[in-house]
Amino acid sequence: MRTIGTVSRGVRCPVIREGDDLVKIVTDSIMDCAAEQNIVFNDKDVVAVTEAVVARSQGNYASTDAIAADCRAKFGTDEIGLVFPIMSRNRIAICLRGIAKAFKKAYILMSYPSDEVGNHLFDEDLLDEKGVNPYSDVLTEQKYRALFGYEKHPFTGVDYVEYYGELFRSEGCEAEFIFANSATAILPYTKTVLCCDIHSRERSKRRLLAAGAEKVLTLSDIMTASVNGSGYNEAFGLLGSNKATEDTVKLFPRDCQSFVDALQKSLCAATGKKLEAMVYGDGAFKDPVGKIWELADPVVSPAYTSGLEGQPNELKLKYLADNDFADLSGEELTRAVKESIAGKEGDLVGNMASQGTTPRRLTDLIGSLCDLTSGSGDKGTPIILIQGYFDNFAK
């Protein structure tokens, strides 16, 4: 049998600028990599491109002034309640700066002890020490400071309450903080709310409206159309954005399906094989030390070709070895396992032999692999080539 299974390669390319022909650049980079490394392509190889360079090639940026203008137009009020902004200088701070420009006062509801993606305001063990119930207790900033002091994030060295407060004040917007884990805790302060959470935003919006909020939007409702020539994202708005400069954000890329379809066509023409293509952002995994769940984008993959649809349908090799074929060994065991895999059912849901396999979408798994391969720093590999992902022990 072939001894190599899945291989993930980070592929370098020129620095991408607005207006670049990204389909051509990616295809050329993949072919250059193949020539350099003597790579033989196969059907179902995957080429993935990070959302950052897709958005950059589109010029999909928005200024804080554009964000402010959109907020003014959509809310038409001087006060706003902000529910559950995550703690990130890269992900949301510049968005908050734009929001601050639009209002005179903001009530900012922070979840505690952490935000939804695992950034902690303080060590969760302090809840027990201080006798605080995070499911029911609503804290003012004064009460929060009295209980937990001025904790700084262990990785960034930032006190996010202080940081966000100063950010709003610097734009002439008064900021008042509330700490609670129910979105409705904002309603005694204001009935006009912008939900800043990511994956729980629709639930927060639904609960707020049911509890008497008068107007509720989410970050996915802001910057859904161009404002004075700015970029935009009709599906995700400000979600998935990243800091570009101190007064601009790079938005999540738009029209990604057209891009991956064109890329697949280009790659198939260049290689003679049916490759799959996808755009990826954050992976979906949790850091066991820092407790941060990586996925701050609204989705792992905003677009992919049809061959990447679905979930793995796999048997657990150790289950077969320890149960069905416990009395076999050597080549006889190998042959029996291969035959089981080759003859497996089309859908293994509920089959004990699939117990323990990863029940996640293929695009979430492959996108996470891509994110780990490319990293988020200076590796310079925004293109990922994955081979052998759809192979198994029987092939």
mmCIF file of N, CA and C in Angstrom, residues 154-209:
data_model
loop_
_atom_site.group_PDB
_atom_site.id
_atom_site.type_symbol
_atom_site.label_atom_id
_atom_site.label_comp_id
_atom_site.label_asym_id
_atom_site.label_seq_id
_atom_site.Cartn_x
_atom_site.Cartn_y
_atom_site.Cartn_z
ATOM 1 N N PRO A 154 -3.976 37.508 29.787
ATOM 2 C CA PRO A 154 -2.614 36.955 29.916
ATOM 3 C C PRO A 154 -1.816 36.938 28.621
ATOM 4 N N PHE A 155 -2.465 36.885 27.472
ATOM 5 C CA PHE A 155 -1.753 36.851 26.197
ATOM 6 C C PHE A 155 -1.491 38.244 25.641
ATOM 7 N N THR A 156 -2.453 39.144 25.786
ATOM 8 C CA THR A 156 -2.335 40.472 25.168
ATOM 9 C C THR A 156 -1.900 41.560 26.140
ATOM 10 N N GLY A 157 -2.031 41.292 27.455
ATOM 11 C CA GLY A 157 -1.693 42.313 28.447
ATOM 12 C C GLY A 157 -2.660 43.481 28.462
ATOM 13 N N VAL A 158 -3.890 43.249 27.979
ATOM 14 C CA VAL A 158 -4.877 44.321 27.857
ATOM 15 C C VAL A 158 -6.019 44.107 28.852
ATOM 16 N N ASP A 159 -6.412 45.173 29.549
ATOM 17 C CA ASP A 159 -7.653 45.200 30.318
ATOM 18 C C ASP A 159 -8.725 45.680 29.341
ATOM 19 N N TYR A 160 -9.542 44.760 28.832
ATOM 20 C CA TYR A 160 -10.446 45.104 27.741
ATOM 21 C C TYR A 160 -11.558 46.065 28.148
ATOM 22 N N VAL A 161 -11.940 46.062 29.402
ATOM 23 C CA VAL A 161 -12.940 47.033 29.857
ATOM 24 C C VAL A 161 -12.351 48.436 29.769
ATOM 25 N N GLU A 162 -11.149 48.586 30.257
ATOM 26 C CA GLU A 162 -10.474 49.882 30.192
ATOM 27 C C GLU A 162 -10.200 50.269 28.728
ATOM 28 N N TYR A 163 -9.759 49.311 27.942
ATOM 29 C CA TYR A 163 -9.411 49.565 26.545
ATOM 30 C C TYR A 163 -10.626 50.003 25.731
ATOM 31 N N TYR A 164 -11.722 49.259 25.852
ATOM 32 C CA TYR A 164 -12.930 49.617 25.110
ATOM 33 C C TYR A 164 -13.528 50.928 25.614
ATOM 34 N N GLY A 165 -13.481 51.142 26.925
ATOM 35 C CA GLY A 165 -14.002 52.394 27.470
ATOM 36 C C GLY A 165 -13.269 53.593 26.914
ATOM 37 N N GLU A 166 -11.949 53.505 26.862
ATOM 38 C CA GLU A 166 -11.156 54.612 26.325
ATOM 39 C C GLU A 166 -11.395 54.782 24.831
ATOM 40 N N LEU A 167 -11.588 53.673 24.137
ATOM 41 C CA LEU A 167 -11.854 53.737 22.702
ATOM 42 C C LEU A 167 -13.131 54.529 22.428
ATOM 43 N N PHE A 168 -14.187 54.260 23.184
ATOM 44 C CA PHE A 168 -15.443 54.989 22.989
ATOM 45 C C PHE A 168 -15.302 56.451 23.389
ATOM 46 N N ARG A 169 -14.669 56.688 24.512
ATOM 47 C CA ARG A 169 -14.527 58.069 24.978
ATOM 48 C C ARG A 169 -13.693 58.898 24.001
ATOM 49 N N SER A 170 -12.707 58.291 23.370
ATOM 50 C CA SER A 170 -11.866 59.029 22.424
ATOM 51 C C SER A 170 -12.653 59.497 21.199
ATOM 52 N N GLU A 171 -13.808 58.867 20.946
ATOM 53 C CA GLU A 171 -14.660 59.267 19.831
ATOM 54 C C GLU A 171 -15.834 60.128 20.292
ATOM 55 N N GLY A 172 -15.777 60.582 21.546
ATOM 56 C CA GLY A 172 -16.826 61.451 22.060
ATOM 57 C C GLY A 172 -18.097 60.730 22.460
ATOM 58 N N CYS A 173 -17.998 59.441 22.713
ATOM 59 C CA CYS A 173 -19.162 58.635 23.094
ATOM 60 C C CYS A 173 -18.986 58.148 24.530
ATOM 61 N N GLU A 174 -19.935 58.451 25.378
ATOM 62 C CA GLU A 174 -19.894 57.980 26.766
ATOM 63 C C GLU A 174 -20.157 56.482 26.790
ATOM 64 N N ALA A 175 -19.380 55.755 27.586
ATOM 65 C CA ALA A 175 -19.525 54.301 27.652
ATOM 66 C C ALA A 175 -19.868 53.873 29.067
ATOM 67 N N GLU A 176 -20.911 53.061 29.196
ATOM 68 C CA GLU A 176 -21.289 52.495 30.493
ATOM 69 C C GLU A 176 -21.331 50.979 30.347
ATOM 70 N N PHE A 177 -20.587 50.277 31.192
ATOM 71 C CA PHE A 177 -20.470 48.826 31.087
ATOM 72 C C PHE A 177 -21.419 48.114 32.032
ATOM 73 N N ILE A 178 -21.984 47.018 31.548
ATOM 74 C CA ILE A 178 -22.775 46.090 32.352
ATOM 75 C C ILE A 178 -22.209 44.706 32.090
ATOM 76 N N PHE A 179 -22.230 43.854 33.112
ATOM 77 C CA PHE A 179 -21.676 42.506 32.979
ATOM 78 C C PHE A 179 -22.766 41.488 33.298
ATOM 79 N N ALA A 180 -23.108 40.663 32.316
ATOM 80 C CA ALA A 180 -24.144 39.646 32.489
ATOM 81 C C ALA A 180 -24.031 38.653 31.345
ATOM 82 N N ASN A 181 -24.711 37.510 31.495
ATOM 83 C CA ASN A 181 -24.667 36.487 30.460
ATOM 84 C C ASN A 181 -26.018 36.248 29.805
ATOM 85 N N SER A 182 -26.952 37.158 30.040
ATOM 86 C CA SER A 182 -28.224 37.154 29.344
ATOM 87 C C SER A 182 -28.331 38.447 28.552
ATOM 88 N N ALA A 183 -28.621 38.340 27.272
ATOM 89 C CA ALA A 183 -28.707 39.524 26.414
ATOM 90 C C ALA A 183 -29.746 40.512 26.927
ATOM 91 N N THR A 184 -30.783 40.010 27.570
ATOM 92 C CA THR A 184 -31.870 40.893 28.016
ATOM 93 C C THR A 184 -31.460 41.807 29.168
ATOM 94 N N ALA A 185 -30.294 41.596 29.746
ATOM 95 C CA ALA A 185 -29.822 42.472 30.827
ATOM 96 C C ALA A 185 -29.575 43.892 30.331
ATOM 97 N N ILE A 186 -29.527 44.084 29.018
ATOM 98 C CA ILE A 186 -29.318 45.436 28.466
ATOM 99 C C ILE A 186 -30.602 46.259 28.476
ATOM 100 N N LEU A 187 -31.759 45.619 28.561
ATOM 101 C CA LEU A 187 -33.030 46.312 28.338
ATOM 102 C C LEU A 187 -33.416 47.341 29.408
ATOM 103 N N PRO A 188 -33.010 47.208 30.674
ATOM 104 C CA PRO A 188 -33.297 48.296 31.615
ATOM 105 C C PRO A 188 -32.579 49.598 31.265
ATOM 106 N N TYR A 189 -31.587 49.530 30.371
ATOM 107 C CA TYR A 189 -30.799 50.703 30.018
ATOM 108 C C TYR A 189 -31.239 51.305 28.692
ATOM 109 N N THR A 190 -31.581 50.466 27.724
ATOM 110 C CA THR A 190 -31.979 50.945 26.395
ATOM 111 C C THR A 190 -32.765 49.861 25.682
ATOM 112 N N LYS A 191 -33.627 50.289 24.778
ATOM 113 C CA LYS A 191 -34.429 49.339 23.993
ATOM 114 C C LYS A 191 -33.930 49.249 22.551
ATOM 115 N N THR A 192 -32.836 49.951 22.259
ATOM 116 C CA THR A 192 -32.239 49.922 20.927
ATOM 117 C C THR A 192 -30.891 49.222 21.024
ATOM 118 N N VAL A 193 -30.743 48.109 20.326
ATOM 119 C CA VAL A 193 -29.614 47.215 20.588
ATOM 120 C C VAL A 193 -28.937 46.758 19.300
ATOM 121 N N LEU A 194 -27.618 46.689 19.366
ATOM 122 C CA LEU A 194 -26.814 46.069 18.317
ATOM 123 C C LEU A 194 -26.138 44.844 18.911
ATOM 124 N N CYS A 195 -26.523 43.669 18.443
ATOM 125 C CA CYS A 195 -25.915 42.427 18.935
ATOM 126 C C CYS A 195 -24.549 42.257 18.260
ATOM 127 N N CYS A 196 -23.507 42.207 19.078
ATOM 128 C CA CYS A 196 -22.142 42.098 18.561
ATOM 129 C C CYS A 196 -21.596 40.676 18.651
ATOM 130 N N ASP A 197 -22.393 39.744 19.165
ATOM 131 C CA ASP A 197 -21.926 38.361 19.219
ATOM 132 C C ASP A 197 -21.933 37.762 17.818
ATOM 133 N N ILE A 198 -21.275 36.634 17.685
ATOM 134 C CA ILE A 198 -21.060 36.037 16.365
ATOM 135 C C ILE A 198 -21.998 34.858 16.155
ATOM 136 N N HIS A 199 -21.728 33.755 16.810
ATOM 137 C CA HIS A 199 -22.473 32.534 16.563
ATOM 138 C C HIS A 199 -23.816 32.485 17.290
ATOM 139 N N SER A 200 -23.969 33.293 18.321
ATOM 140 C CA SER A 200 -25.222 33.304 19.084
ATOM 141 C C SER A 200 -26.092 34.504 18.753
ATOM 142 N N ARG A 201 -25.755 35.235 17.688
ATOM 143 C CA ARG A 201 -26.409 36.519 17.431
ATOM 144 C C ARG A 201 -27.909 36.405 17.172
ATOM 145 N N GLU A 202 -28.335 35.377 16.446
ATOM 146 C CA GLU A 202 -29.761 35.258 16.141
ATOM 147 C C GLU A 202 -30.565 34.907 17.386
ATOM 148 N N ARG A 203 -30.001 34.106 18.252
ATOM 149 C CA ARG A 203 -30.689 33.791 19.518
ATOM 150 C C ARG A 203 -30.782 35.034 20.385
ATOM 151 N N SER A 204 -29.689 35.796 20.467
ATOM 152 C CA SER A 204 -29.710 37.036 21.249
ATOM 153 C C SER A 204 -30.778 37.986 20.709
ATOM 154 N N LYS A 205 -30.833 38.126 19.399
ATOM 155 C CA LYS A 205 -31.814 39.020 18.789
ATOM 156 C C LYS A 205 -33.235 38.552 19.085
ATOM 157 N N ARG A 206 -33.479 37.272 18.948
ATOM 158 C CA ARG A 206 -34.808 36.718 19.194
ATOM 159 C C ARG A 206 -35.250 36.949 20.639
ATOM 160 N N ARG A 207 -34.344 36.728 21.581
ATOM 161 C CA ARG A 207 -34.677 36.887 22.998
ATOM 162 C C ARG A 207 -34.900 38.358 23.350
ATOM 163 N N LEU A 208 -34.127 39.234 22.771
ATOM 164 C CA LEU A 208 -34.290 40.661 23.033
ATOM 165 C C LEU A 208 -35.641 41.164 22.526
ATOM 166 N N LEU A 209 -36.004 40.793 21.320
ATOM 167 C CA LEU A 209 -37.281 41.228 20.765
ATOM 168 C C LEU A 209 -38.453 40.666 21.564
#
